[in-house]
XYZ file of C-alpha atoms in Angstrom:
300
model
C 80.735 119.326 121.893
C 82.422 116.109 120.784
C 80.247 114.087 118.407
C 80.285 110.343 118.968
C 79.612 108.158 115.964
C 77.069 105.331 116.394
C 79.751 102.974 115.099
C 83.336 103.669 116.180
C 84.806 101.466 113.434
C 85.453 104.121 110.790
C 86.807 106.753 113.240
C 89.037 104.091 114.807
C 90.346 103.080 111.392
C 90.996 106.752 110.626
C 93.141 107.158 113.750
C 94.916 103.879 112.949
C 95.662 105.215 109.460
C 97.121 108.352 111.025
C 99.327 106.169 113.250
C 100.392 104.072 110.250
C 101.481 107.089 108.202
C 103.427 108.571 111.110
C 104.901 105.186 112.009
C 106.237 104.739 108.465
C 107.256 108.383 107.963
C 110.894 107.577 108.768
C 111.260 105.697 105.461
C 110.579 108.581 103.016
C 112.722 110.856 105.205
C 115.595 108.386 104.864
C 114.994 108.202 101.110
C 115.030 111.985 100.777
C 118.205 112.245 102.827
C 119.838 109.640 100.570
C 118.988 111.918 97.638
C 120.687 114.887 99.309
C 117.668 116.548 100.933
C 118.190 117.123 104.652
C 115.153 116.266 106.847
C 114.843 119.902 107.943
C 114.391 121.038 104.352
C 112.164 118.023 103.717
C 109.947 119.190 106.596
C 109.712 122.690 105.133
C 108.866 121.449 101.650
C 106.409 118.737 102.673
C 104.267 121.319 104.504
C 104.702 124.025 101.869
C 102.828 121.945 99.268
C 99.549 121.616 101.239
C 99.750 125.193 102.596
C 99.994 126.598 99.055
C 97.059 124.432 98.014
C 95.029 125.596 101.024
C 95.757 129.247 100.244
C 94.310 128.742 96.765
C 91.259 127.003 98.239
C 90.266 129.193 101.206
C 92.069 131.967 103.041
C 89.693 132.996 105.827
C 91.173 130.517 108.369
C 94.509 132.306 107.949
C 92.920 135.540 109.188
C 91.767 133.790 112.361
C 95.279 132.437 112.851
C 96.618 135.981 112.857
C 94.080 137.034 115.490
C 94.335 134.193 118.026
C 97.432 134.044 120.241
C 96.715 130.453 121.294
C 96.887 129.395 117.628
C 100.353 130.955 117.480
C 101.396 128.772 120.406
C 99.931 125.765 118.583
C 101.932 126.721 115.501
C 105.112 126.857 117.581
C 104.514 123.545 119.371
C 103.441 121.629 116.252
C 106.314 123.045 114.213
C 108.890 122.032 116.815
C 107.294 118.581 117.125
C 107.681 117.865 113.423
C 111.124 119.427 113.147
C 112.536 117.434 116.067
C 110.898 114.119 115.161
C 111.742 114.229 111.448
C 115.356 115.096 112.188
C 115.683 112.487 114.925
C 114.521 109.496 112.849
C 117.168 110.225 110.213
C 120.140 110.531 112.585
C 119.272 107.895 115.185
C 117.903 104.408 115.683
C 114.241 104.567 114.623
C 112.908 102.316 117.394
C 114.825 104.143 120.121
C 113.683 107.529 118.778
C 110.005 106.551 118.663
C 110.100 105.115 122.200
C 111.693 108.273 123.585
C 109.266 110.400 121.578
C 106.323 108.657 123.267
C 107.422 109.594 126.779
C 104.002 111.200 127.009
C 103.019 110.220 130.590
C 105.896 112.221 132.072
C 105.316 115.322 129.958
C 101.529 115.166 130.474
C 101.924 115.153 134.264
C 104.433 118.017 134.231
C 102.480 120.182 131.757
C 99.179 119.618 133.595
C 100.851 120.624 136.853
C 102.439 123.718 135.323
C 99.697 124.963 132.979
C 96.525 123.666 134.633
C 97.551 123.587 138.296
C 96.669 119.881 138.586
C 98.775 118.286 141.301
C 100.042 114.800 140.370
C 98.015 111.959 141.852
C 99.513 108.737 143.191
C 98.695 106.915 139.941
C 100.248 109.740 137.917
C 103.444 109.387 139.964
C 103.401 105.624 139.333
C 103.119 106.220 135.589
C 106.070 108.603 135.692
C 108.182 106.042 137.570
C 107.250 103.266 135.121
C 108.010 105.467 132.103
C 111.354 106.608 133.515
C 112.282 102.993 134.276
C 111.640 102.165 130.633
C 113.688 105.108 129.415
C 116.540 104.084 131.733
C 116.592 100.672 130.073
C 116.400 102.052 126.547
C 119.159 104.614 127.045
C 121.728 102.345 128.674
C 124.519 101.172 126.342
C 123.955 97.591 125.243
C 125.682 95.084 127.508
C 126.204 97.488 130.412
C 126.485 95.791 133.815
C 123.945 96.699 136.481
C 126.679 98.217 138.625
C 127.673 100.572 135.792
C 124.208 101.874 135.006
C 123.834 105.630 135.011
C 121.089 108.213 134.949
C 119.582 108.196 131.449
C 121.009 111.457 130.154
C 120.650 111.859 126.359
C 123.813 110.564 124.721
C 123.290 111.771 121.153
C 121.597 114.418 119.042
C 118.873 111.891 118.161
C 118.087 111.332 121.867
C 117.770 115.070 122.519
C 115.591 115.616 119.448
C 113.334 112.664 120.298
C 112.800 113.832 123.890
C 112.136 117.421 122.826
C 109.815 116.236 120.065
C 107.780 114.254 122.599
C 107.590 117.258 124.921
C 106.353 119.512 122.118
C 103.937 116.778 120.993
C 102.399 116.753 124.482
C 102.146 120.541 124.349
C 100.503 120.298 120.913
C 97.823 117.966 122.284
C 97.096 120.326 125.173
C 96.883 123.297 122.800
C 94.587 121.392 120.425
C 92.193 120.977 123.336
C 92.486 124.643 124.278
C 91.730 125.715 120.693
C 88.836 123.293 120.191
C 86.481 126.268 119.719
C 88.290 127.328 116.534
C 87.485 125.913 113.069
C 89.576 122.832 112.134
C 90.937 124.698 109.099
C 92.599 127.279 111.347
C 94.251 124.596 113.462
C 95.486 122.835 110.328
C 96.922 126.111 109.039
C 98.667 126.672 112.365
C 100.204 123.189 112.460
C 101.323 123.172 108.825
C 102.703 126.730 108.852
C 104.507 125.828 112.082
C 106.329 123.064 110.211
C 107.415 125.547 107.547
C 108.484 128.362 109.882
C 110.244 126.249 112.519
C 111.851 123.970 109.957
C 113.236 126.970 108.073
C 114.417 128.687 111.255
C 116.182 125.542 112.507
C 117.823 124.849 109.158
C 118.949 128.473 108.826
C 120.425 128.421 112.333
C 122.259 125.186 111.630
C 123.598 126.602 108.373
C 124.758 129.788 110.089
C 126.663 127.891 112.782
C 128.090 125.385 110.317
C 128.341 122.802 113.081
C 125.469 120.398 112.451
C 126.237 119.299 108.910
C 123.087 120.754 107.393
C 123.583 121.272 103.669
C 121.775 123.715 101.386
C 118.975 122.491 99.177
C 120.285 120.106 96.511
C 119.855 120.912 92.811
C 116.319 120.496 91.561
C 115.750 116.869 90.625
C 112.566 115.002 89.754
C 113.432 112.150 92.132
C 113.287 114.009 95.427
C 110.697 116.561 94.228
C 108.202 113.807 93.364
C 108.862 112.070 96.683
C 108.240 115.338 98.568
C 104.865 115.745 96.845
C 103.860 112.158 97.692
C 105.114 112.659 101.255
C 103.046 115.853 101.555
C 99.901 114.132 100.314
C 100.457 111.395 102.870
C 100.495 113.917 105.696
C 97.398 115.662 104.336
C 95.602 112.296 104.428
C 96.991 111.702 107.921
C 95.755 115.052 109.217
C 92.344 114.579 107.590
C 92.030 111.175 109.245
C 93.057 112.687 112.594
C 90.470 115.467 112.325
C 87.746 112.946 111.397
C 88.585 110.477 114.152
C 89.187 113.024 116.910
C 85.695 114.504 116.417
C 84.041 111.108 116.907
C 86.146 109.261 119.493
C 86.907 109.885 123.153
C 90.378 111.085 124.081
C 91.353 107.851 125.821
C 90.326 105.735 122.796
C 92.416 107.945 120.528
C 95.412 107.638 122.841
C 95.203 103.859 122.822
C 94.942 103.606 119.034
C 97.751 106.108 118.396
C 100.150 103.859 120.292
C 100.042 101.687 117.162
C 102.547 104.179 115.725
C 105.265 102.673 117.917
C 104.402 99.178 116.654
C 104.358 100.258 113.001
C 107.681 102.071 113.335
C 109.405 99.262 115.258
C 108.254 96.455 112.952
C 109.033 98.335 109.734
C 112.449 99.539 110.914
C 113.442 96.093 112.171
C 112.174 94.419 108.974
C 114.193 96.790 106.776
C 117.320 96.406 108.882
C 117.612 100.060 109.923
C 117.135 99.369 113.644
C 117.801 96.581 116.112
C 115.127 95.454 118.541
C 117.234 94.055 121.387
C 115.716 92.547 124.527
C 116.821 95.580 126.538
C 115.084 97.990 124.149
C 112.032 95.711 123.966
C 111.565 95.627 127.757
C 112.238 99.361 128.107
C 109.803 100.160 125.308
C 107.195 97.897 126.892
C 107.480 99.857 130.150
C 107.114 103.209 128.380
C 104.097 101.931 126.453
C 102.613 100.503 129.658
C 102.808 103.940 131.252
C 101.114 105.447 128.199
C 98.387 102.788 128.360
C 97.862 103.505 132.066
C 97.511 107.213 131.286
C 94.978 106.549 128.506
C 92.901 104.212 130.675
C 92.951 106.551 133.677
C 91.750 109.461 131.515
C 88.664 107.367 130.754
């Protein structure tokens, strides 16, 4: 049973902290890439640090992970979410990637229909239309005439990764609900080990094909090793905050607060000159966020 805190301030701040860390995560990934560490390897290493620490602390949640098939699915979904998102923000425009990543209303409707047998309601269809209208705006080349607009097919690797990351993120949320009867430590193990396994598998595949420009690990250097450790600690804090807040807040409140991630990412990327917030992207992003807000409010 979900425990509601008498005062929602601390849980709300915890979820906001989680959104802040994720919203700023593009920066250390860019820094690591500048030091020769590809984001796929960065993903593997940043989750290896806390997993090794957890193994030294307590191992019984790992046994439960081996016994529960739904935790394996959570491991797969969470690992693909992190792999796709971390790669996307280093090869594409940060604001565009985050907006496409948060195409949650569409994926939520489709996954609920497929997995739970819930037929889309009229309001769900409206949310899908609003979200797709926003994506159409975001994915059109800047300055395109109305007559030349096209269906918003992904036009780059970053677009594909962002869309897939959002899909797997929606699946992760569904699986977190389905595994709510398991101890939090087992879910954390599943999500962190997923980042290691899927990051390694993706990097190895890219290396084998030799087509995606993924380089081997760079020589050991204090610069990127120290940054990986700091990055890992940031995600441990983020996950701890998420576990604390999610146990004390309703789902719709969490969804509303987590949308701050888009704001944190957009403002920081624009301020540091790594992304451009054009009017077209602003309006498209506003439509996508409106659909997400509608979904959060309707769930309440």
